[in-house]
Short mmCIF file of C-alpha atoms and ligand atoms in Angstrom, two decimals:
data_model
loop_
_atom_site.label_atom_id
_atom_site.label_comp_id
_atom_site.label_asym_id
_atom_site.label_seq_id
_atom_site.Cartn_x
_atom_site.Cartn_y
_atom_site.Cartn_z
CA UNK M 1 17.75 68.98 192.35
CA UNK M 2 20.12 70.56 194.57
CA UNK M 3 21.56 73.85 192.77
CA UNK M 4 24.85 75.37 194.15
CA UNK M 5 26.55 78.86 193.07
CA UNK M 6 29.86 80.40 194.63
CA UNK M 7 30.05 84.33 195.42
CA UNK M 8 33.80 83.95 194.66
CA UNK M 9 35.38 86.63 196.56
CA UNK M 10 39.05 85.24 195.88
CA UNK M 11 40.70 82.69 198.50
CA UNK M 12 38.59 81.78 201.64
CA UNK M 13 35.92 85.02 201.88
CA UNK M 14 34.51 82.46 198.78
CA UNK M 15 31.21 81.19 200.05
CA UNK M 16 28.55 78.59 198.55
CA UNK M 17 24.83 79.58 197.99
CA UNK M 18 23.22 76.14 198.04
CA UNK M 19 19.38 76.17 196.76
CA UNK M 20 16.86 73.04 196.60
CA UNK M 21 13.26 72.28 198.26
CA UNK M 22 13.19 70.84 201.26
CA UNK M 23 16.76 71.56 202.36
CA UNK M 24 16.16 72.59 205.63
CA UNK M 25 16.81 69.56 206.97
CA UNK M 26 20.16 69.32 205.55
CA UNK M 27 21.26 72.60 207.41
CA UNK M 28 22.93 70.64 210.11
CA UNK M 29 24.59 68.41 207.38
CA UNK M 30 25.89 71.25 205.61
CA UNK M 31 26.96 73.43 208.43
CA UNK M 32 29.13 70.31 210.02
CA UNK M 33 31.23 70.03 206.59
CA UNK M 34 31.61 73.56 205.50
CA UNK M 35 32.50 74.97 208.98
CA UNK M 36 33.85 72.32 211.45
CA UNK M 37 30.94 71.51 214.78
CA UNK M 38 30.57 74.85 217.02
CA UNK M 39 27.78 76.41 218.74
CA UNK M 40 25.50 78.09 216.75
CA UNK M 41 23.03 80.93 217.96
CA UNK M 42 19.85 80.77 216.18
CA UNK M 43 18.29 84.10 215.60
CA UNK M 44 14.73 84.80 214.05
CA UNK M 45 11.39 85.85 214.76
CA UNK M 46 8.30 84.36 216.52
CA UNK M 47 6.51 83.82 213.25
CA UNK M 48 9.30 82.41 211.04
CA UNK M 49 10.55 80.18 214.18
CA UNK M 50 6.86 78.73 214.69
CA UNK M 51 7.20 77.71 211.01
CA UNK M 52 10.50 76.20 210.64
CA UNK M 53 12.31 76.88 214.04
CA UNK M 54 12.16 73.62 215.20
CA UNK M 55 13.22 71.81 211.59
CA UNK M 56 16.29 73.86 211.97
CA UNK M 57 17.07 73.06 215.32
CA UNK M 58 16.51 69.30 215.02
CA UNK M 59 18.66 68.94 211.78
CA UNK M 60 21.69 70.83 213.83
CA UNK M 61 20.96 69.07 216.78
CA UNK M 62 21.36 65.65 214.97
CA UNK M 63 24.60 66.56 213.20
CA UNK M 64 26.22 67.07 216.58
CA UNK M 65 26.06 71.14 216.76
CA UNK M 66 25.03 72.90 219.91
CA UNK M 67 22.21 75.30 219.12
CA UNK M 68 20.61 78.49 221.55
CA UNK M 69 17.74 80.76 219.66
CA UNK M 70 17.27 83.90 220.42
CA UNK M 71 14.10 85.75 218.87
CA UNK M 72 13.63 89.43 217.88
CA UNK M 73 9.85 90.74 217.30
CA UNK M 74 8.54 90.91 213.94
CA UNK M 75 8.82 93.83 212.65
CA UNK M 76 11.35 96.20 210.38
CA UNK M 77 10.34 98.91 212.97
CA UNK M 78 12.88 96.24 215.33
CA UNK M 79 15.93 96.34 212.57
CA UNK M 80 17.55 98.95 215.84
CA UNK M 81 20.56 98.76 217.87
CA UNK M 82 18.03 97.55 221.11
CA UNK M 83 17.48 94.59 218.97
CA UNK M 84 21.57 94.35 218.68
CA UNK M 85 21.81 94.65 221.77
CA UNK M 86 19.63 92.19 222.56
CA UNK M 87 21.12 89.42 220.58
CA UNK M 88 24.49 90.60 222.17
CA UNK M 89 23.44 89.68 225.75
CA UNK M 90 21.50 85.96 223.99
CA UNK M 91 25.27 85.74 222.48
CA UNK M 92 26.83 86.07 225.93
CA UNK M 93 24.43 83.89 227.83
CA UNK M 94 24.78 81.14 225.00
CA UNK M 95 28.78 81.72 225.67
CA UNK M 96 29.15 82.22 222.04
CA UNK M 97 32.65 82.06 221.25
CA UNK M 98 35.37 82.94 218.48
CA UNK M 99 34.08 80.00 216.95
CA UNK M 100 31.06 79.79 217.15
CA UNK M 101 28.47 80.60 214.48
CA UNK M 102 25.07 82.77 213.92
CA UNK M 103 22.10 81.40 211.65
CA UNK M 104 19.92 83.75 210.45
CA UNK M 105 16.45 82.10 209.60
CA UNK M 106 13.84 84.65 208.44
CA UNK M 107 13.58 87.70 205.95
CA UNK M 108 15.99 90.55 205.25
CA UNK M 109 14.95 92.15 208.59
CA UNK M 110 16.45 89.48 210.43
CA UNK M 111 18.81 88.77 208.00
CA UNK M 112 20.15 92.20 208.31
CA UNK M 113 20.06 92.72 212.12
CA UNK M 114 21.67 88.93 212.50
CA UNK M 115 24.02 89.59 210.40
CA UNK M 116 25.19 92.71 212.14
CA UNK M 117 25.14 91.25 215.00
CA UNK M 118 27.84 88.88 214.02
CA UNK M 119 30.32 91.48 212.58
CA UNK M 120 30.11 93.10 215.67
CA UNK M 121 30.20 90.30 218.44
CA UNK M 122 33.69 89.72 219.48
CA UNK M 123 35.26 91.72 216.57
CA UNK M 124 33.25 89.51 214.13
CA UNK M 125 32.01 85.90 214.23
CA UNK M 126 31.29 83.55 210.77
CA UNK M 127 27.11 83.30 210.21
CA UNK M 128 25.12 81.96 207.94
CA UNK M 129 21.99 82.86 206.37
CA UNK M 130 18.88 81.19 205.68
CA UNK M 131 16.37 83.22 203.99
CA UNK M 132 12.88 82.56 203.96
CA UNK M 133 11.04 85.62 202.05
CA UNK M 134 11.63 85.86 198.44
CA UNK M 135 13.29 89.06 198.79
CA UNK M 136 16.14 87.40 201.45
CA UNK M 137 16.71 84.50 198.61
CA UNK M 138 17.29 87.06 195.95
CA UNK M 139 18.65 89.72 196.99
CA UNK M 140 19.40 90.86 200.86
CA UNK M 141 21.17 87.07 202.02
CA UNK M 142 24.05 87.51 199.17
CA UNK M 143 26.65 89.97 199.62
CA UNK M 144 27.41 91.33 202.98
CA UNK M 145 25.47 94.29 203.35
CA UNK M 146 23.97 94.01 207.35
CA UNK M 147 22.66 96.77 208.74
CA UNK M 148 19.92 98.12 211.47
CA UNK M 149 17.81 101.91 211.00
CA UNK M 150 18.25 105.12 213.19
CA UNK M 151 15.51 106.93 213.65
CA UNK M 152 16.77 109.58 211.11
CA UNK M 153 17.23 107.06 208.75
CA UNK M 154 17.12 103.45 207.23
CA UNK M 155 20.13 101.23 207.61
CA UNK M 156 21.89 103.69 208.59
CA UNK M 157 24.42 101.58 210.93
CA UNK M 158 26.16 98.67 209.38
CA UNK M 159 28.93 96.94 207.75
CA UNK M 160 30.16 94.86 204.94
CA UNK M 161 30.43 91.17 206.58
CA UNK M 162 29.99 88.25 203.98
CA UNK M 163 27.91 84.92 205.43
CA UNK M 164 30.19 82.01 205.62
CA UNK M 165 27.12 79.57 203.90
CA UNK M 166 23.50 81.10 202.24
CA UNK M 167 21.11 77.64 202.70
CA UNK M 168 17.78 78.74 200.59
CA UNK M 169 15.30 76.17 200.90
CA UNK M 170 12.55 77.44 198.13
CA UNK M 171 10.00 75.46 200.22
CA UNK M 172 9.92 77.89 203.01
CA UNK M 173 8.22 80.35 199.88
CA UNK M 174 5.04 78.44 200.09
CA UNK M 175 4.26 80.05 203.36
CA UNK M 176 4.76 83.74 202.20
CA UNK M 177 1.16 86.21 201.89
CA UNK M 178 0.56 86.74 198.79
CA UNK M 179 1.84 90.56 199.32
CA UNK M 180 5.48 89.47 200.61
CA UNK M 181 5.69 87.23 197.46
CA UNK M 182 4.91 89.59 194.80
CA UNK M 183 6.85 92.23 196.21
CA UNK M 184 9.78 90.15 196.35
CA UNK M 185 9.16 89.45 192.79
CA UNK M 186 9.39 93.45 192.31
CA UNK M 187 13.39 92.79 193.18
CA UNK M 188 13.21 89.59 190.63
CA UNK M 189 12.42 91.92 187.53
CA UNK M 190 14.88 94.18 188.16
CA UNK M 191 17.77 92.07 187.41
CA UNK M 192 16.55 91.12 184.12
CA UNK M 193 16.03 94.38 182.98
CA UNK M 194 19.43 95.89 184.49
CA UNK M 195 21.80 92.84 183.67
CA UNK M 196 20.23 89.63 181.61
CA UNK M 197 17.97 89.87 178.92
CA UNK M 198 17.94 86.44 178.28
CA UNK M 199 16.65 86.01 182.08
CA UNK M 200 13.75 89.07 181.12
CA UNK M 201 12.41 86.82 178.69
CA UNK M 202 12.35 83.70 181.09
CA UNK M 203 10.55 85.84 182.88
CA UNK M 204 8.39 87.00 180.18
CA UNK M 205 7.44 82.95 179.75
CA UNK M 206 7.11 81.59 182.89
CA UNK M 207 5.66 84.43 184.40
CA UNK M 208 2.31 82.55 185.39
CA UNK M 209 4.41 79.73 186.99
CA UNK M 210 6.39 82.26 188.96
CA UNK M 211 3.29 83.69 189.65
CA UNK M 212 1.42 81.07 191.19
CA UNK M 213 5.24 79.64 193.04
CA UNK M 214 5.71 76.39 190.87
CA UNK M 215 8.74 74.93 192.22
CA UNK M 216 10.88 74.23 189.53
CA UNK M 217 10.47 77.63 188.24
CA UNK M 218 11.04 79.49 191.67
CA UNK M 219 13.94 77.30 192.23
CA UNK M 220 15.57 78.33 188.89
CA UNK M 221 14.66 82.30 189.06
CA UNK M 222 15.99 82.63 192.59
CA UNK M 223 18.98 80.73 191.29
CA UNK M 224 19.57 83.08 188.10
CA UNK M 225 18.98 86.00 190.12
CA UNK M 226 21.83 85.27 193.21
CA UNK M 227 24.07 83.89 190.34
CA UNK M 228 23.58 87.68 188.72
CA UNK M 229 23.76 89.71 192.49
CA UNK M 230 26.67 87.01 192.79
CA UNK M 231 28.80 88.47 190.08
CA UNK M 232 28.24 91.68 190.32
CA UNK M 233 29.42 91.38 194.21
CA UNK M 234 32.52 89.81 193.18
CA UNK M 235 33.10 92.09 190.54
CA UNK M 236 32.39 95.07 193.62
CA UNK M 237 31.79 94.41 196.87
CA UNK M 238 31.84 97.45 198.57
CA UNK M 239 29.50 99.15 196.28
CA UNK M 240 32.24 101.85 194.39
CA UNK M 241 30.81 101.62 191.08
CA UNK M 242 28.77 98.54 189.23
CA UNK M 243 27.03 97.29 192.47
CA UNK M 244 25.13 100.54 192.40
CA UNK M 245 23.26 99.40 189.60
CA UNK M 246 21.61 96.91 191.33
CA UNK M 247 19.52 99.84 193.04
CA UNK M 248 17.43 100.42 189.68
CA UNK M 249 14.12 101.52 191.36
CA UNK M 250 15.60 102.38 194.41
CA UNK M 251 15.86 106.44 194.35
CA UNK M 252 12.05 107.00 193.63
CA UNK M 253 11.17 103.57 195.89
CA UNK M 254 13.14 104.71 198.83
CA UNK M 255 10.99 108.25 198.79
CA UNK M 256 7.68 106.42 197.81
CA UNK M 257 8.45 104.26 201.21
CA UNK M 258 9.29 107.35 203.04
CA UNK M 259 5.92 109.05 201.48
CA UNK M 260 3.79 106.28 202.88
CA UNK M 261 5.92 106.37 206.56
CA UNK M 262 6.80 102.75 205.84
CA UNK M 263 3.63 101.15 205.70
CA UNK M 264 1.25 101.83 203.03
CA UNK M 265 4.16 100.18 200.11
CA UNK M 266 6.25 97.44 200.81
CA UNK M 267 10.20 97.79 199.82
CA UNK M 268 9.65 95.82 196.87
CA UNK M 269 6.50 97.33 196.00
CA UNK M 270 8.06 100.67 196.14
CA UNK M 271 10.85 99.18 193.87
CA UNK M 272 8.79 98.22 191.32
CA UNK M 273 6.82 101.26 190.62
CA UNK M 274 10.19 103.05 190.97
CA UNK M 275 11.31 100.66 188.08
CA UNK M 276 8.60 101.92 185.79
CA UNK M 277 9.67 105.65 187.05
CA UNK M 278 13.35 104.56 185.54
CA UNK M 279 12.13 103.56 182.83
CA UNK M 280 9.94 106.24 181.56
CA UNK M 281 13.36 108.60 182.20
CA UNK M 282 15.16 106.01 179.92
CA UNK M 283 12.41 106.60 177.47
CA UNK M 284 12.89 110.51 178.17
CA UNK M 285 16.30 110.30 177.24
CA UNK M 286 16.03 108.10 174.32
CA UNK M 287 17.93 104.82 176.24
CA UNK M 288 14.86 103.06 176.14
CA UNK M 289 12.23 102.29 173.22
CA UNK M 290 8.48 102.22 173.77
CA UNK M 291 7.93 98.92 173.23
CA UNK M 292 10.92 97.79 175.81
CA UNK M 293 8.38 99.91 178.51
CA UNK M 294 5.73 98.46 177.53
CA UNK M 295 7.31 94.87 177.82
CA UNK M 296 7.98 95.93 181.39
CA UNK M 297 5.05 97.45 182.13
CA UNK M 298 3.30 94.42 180.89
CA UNK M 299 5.89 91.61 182.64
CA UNK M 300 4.73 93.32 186.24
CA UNK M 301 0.73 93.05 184.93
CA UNK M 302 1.41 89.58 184.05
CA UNK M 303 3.35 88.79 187.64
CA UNK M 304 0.50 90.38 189.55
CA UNK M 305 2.97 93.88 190.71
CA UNK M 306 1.39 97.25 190.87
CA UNK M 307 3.65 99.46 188.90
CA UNK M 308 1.24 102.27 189.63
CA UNK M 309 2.43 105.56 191.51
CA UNK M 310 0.48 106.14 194.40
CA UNK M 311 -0.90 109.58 194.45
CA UNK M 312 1.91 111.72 195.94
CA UNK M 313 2.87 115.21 195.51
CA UNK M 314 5.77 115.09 192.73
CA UNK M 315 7.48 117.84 194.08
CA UNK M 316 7.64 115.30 197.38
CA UNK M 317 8.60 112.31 195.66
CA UNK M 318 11.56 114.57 193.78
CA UNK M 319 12.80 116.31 197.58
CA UNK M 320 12.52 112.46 198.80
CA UNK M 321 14.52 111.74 196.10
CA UNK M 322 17.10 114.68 196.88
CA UNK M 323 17.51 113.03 200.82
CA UNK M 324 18.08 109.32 200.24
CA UNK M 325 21.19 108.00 201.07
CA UNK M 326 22.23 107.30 197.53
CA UNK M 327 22.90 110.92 196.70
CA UNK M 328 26.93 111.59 196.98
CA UNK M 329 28.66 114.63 197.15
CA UNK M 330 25.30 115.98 196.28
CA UNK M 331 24.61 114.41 193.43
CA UNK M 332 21.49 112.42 192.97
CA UNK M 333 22.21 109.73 190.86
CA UNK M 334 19.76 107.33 189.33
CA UNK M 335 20.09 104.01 187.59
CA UNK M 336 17.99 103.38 184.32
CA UNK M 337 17.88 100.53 181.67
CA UNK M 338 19.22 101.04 178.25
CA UNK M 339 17.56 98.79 176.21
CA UNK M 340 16.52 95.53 178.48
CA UNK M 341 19.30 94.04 179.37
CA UNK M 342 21.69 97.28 180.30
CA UNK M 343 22.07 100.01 182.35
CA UNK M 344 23.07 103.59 182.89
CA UNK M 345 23.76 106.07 185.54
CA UNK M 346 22.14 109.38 184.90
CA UNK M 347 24.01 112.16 187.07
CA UNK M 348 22.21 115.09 188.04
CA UNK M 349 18.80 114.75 185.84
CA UNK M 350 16.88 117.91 185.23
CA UNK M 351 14.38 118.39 188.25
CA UNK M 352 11.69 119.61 185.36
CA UNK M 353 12.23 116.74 183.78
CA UNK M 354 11.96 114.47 186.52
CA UNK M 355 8.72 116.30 187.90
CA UNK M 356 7.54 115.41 184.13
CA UNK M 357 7.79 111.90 184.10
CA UNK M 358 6.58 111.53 188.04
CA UNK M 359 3.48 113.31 186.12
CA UNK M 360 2.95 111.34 183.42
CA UNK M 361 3.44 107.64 185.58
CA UNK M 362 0.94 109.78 187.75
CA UNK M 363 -1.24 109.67 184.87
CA UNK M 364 -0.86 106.08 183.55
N1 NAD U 401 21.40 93.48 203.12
C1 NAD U 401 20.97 93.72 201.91
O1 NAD U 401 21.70 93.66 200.92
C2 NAD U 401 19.52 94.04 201.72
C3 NAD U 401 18.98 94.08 200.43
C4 NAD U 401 17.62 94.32 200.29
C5 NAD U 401 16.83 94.51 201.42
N2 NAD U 401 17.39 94.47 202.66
C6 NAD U 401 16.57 94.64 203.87
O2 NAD U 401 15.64 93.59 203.93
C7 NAD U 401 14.52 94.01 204.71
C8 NAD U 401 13.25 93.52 204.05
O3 NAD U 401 13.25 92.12 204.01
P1 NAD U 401 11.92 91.27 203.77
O4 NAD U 401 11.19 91.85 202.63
O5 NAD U 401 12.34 89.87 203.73
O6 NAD U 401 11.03 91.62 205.04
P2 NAD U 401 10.87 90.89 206.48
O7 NAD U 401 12.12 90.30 206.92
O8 NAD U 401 10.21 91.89 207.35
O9 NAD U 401 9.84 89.72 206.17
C9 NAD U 401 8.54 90.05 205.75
C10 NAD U 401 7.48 89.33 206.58
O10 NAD U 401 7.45 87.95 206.19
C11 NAD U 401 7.52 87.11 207.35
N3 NAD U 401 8.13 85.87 206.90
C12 NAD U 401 9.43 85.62 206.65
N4 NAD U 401 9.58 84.41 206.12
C13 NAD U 401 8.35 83.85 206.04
C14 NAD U 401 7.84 82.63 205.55
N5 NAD U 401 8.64 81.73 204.98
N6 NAD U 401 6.52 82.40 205.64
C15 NAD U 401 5.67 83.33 206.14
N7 NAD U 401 6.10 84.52 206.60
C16 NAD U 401 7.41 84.78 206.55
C17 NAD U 401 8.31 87.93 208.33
O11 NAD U 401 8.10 87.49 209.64
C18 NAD U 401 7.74 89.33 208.07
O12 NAD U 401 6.53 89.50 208.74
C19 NAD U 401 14.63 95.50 204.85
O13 NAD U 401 15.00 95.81 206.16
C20 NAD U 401 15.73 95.88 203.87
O14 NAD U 401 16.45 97.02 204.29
C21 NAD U 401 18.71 94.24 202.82
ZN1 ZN U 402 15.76 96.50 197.34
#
């Protein structure tokens, strides 16, 4: 079954989000009748091309396109403007032109720097991604956001520039460690708690089929979740107001990350025990029942996520907090469910009662 969803942006910045198994070797196909036959550059990574590179290539090779690749190491320590620069000289030795397109086939590191790439090569070029972690197909492939780090900070250099085409073939999950997997599944959760509680339950079911990457079910979270980013990135695509919320998780995850240099928690990871964080301040602030934690608490158990807080200083994890990007005009703001299902934005919380609940998830 081949499920498709439009991020309707109004006019032509519309795009499709096409999701089935196996569709890999329809990218060719697809990419002739959505965008006309031009060159396309191929960008990726030595692992992810060794694994699908050449399915790609042959299916746009036999619908008539002409394809380069250029690779970038593995690595988000290579999301950097060498990388860009890189794929800028690949783009001028392939004689990329106006028309031509980029394919992006790997995670959200190559996702991001691909996409960046193509909103910067002659003034912007059309590309398409094709996501092959978990956390690409639900989250970083829809909406625009590319970006690479500086070394004071992560994606810190970027630009809205929506795909032209996301191809997810849910195959291409079978591959993932088990690690990548479930922390892409730390992103899944959050939409159902911030936006759908009917999709929190779903969750709630099938989480041992999710779990162990039963097809049917993978295909249909991954598409509930891009039909949910989808909407909210119509409804704001340049992240002034609702888009924010999809960062539930994010303040405390981006200063766990930063606690562990980037290596001991995976984004998603991170995410997820930052979900738990937000949700003990709901409870705090009386937006959130016990039970409703508990059903989250329990819907990572059952999914196989560590929710637990790694044992960092809570005075760091709060002056983390206090530097991420996220905080405007000085304000840190954070993003917690009301009830399952909703969301608010807490301005400004009480450091002492932050410190509290880092404490008591500390204790947990
Ligand atoms: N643009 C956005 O809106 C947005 C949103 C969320 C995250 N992001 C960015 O996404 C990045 C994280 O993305 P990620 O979690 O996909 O990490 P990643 O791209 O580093 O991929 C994780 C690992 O999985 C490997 N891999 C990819 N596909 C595979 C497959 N099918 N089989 C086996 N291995 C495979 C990769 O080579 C890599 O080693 C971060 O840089 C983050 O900033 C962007
Ligand atoms: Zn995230």
């Amino acid at each position: 079954m081949v499920r498709e969803i439009c991020v309707d942006l109004g006019g032509d910045r519309s795009y499709k989000v096409i999701i089935a198994a196996g569709i890999l070797d329809e990218t060719g196909r697809l990419l002739g009748a959505e965008t006309g036959q031009p060159r396309v550059m191929l960008i990726s990574n030595p692992l992810v091309f060794s694994l699908y590179g050449q399915q790609v290539v042959e299916a746009l090779q036999s619908a008539g396109l002409r394809v380069s690749t250029a690779l970038m190491p593995d690595g988000e320590e290579y999301k950097n403007m060498q990388q860009v620069n890189h794929m800028l000289d690949e783009a001028m030795a392939a004689n990329l032109e106006r028309s031509s397109l980029i394919l992006a086939l790997g995670g959200g590191v190559v996702g991001d720097l691909a996409g960046f790439t193509a909103s910067i090569f002659q003034r912007g070029i059309r590309y398409i991604q094709v996501p092959t972690t978990l956390l690409a197909q639900v989250d970083s492939s829809v909406g625009g956001k590319t970006a690479v780090n500086h070394p004071q900070g992560k994606n810190m250099i970027g630009t809205f520039h929506q795909p032209d085409l996301v191809i997810i073939d849910t195959l291409t999950l079978n591959t993932l460690t088990e690690r990548e997997y479930l922390a892409g599944l730390g992103e899944v959760v959050k939409y159902g708690i911030i936006y759908d509680s009917d999709f929190f339950q779903l969750l709630e079911d099938k989480a041992a089929l999710l779990k162990d990457r039963e097809q049917e079910t993978v295909q249909e979270v991954v598409c509930r979740c891009i039909k949910i980013k989808s909407e909210i990135v119509a409804e704001d695509e340049r992240e002034s107001g609702l888009r924010m919320i999809l960062n539930l998780g994010h303040t405390f995850g981006h200063s766990i990350e930063k606690l562990g240099n980037y290596k001991s928690s995976k984004h998603g990871e991170a995410v997820a025990v930052g979900t738990m964080l937000a949700s003990l301040l709901a409870q705090e602030m009386g937006l959130l029942d016990k039970p409703s934690v508990d059903r989250i608490a329990s819907l990572f158990d059952k999914l196989g996520i560590s929710a637990s807080l790694p044992a960092y200083n809570p005075d760091d994890i709060y002056e983390g907090m206090l530097n991420d990007k996220k905080v405007k005009n000085d304000k840190l703001r954070i993003v917690v469910p009301r009830e399952i299902g909703g969301y608010k934005i807490i301005e400004n919380p009480d450091r002492s009662m932050l410190i509290k609940i880092i404490k008591r998830a500390a204790s947990l």
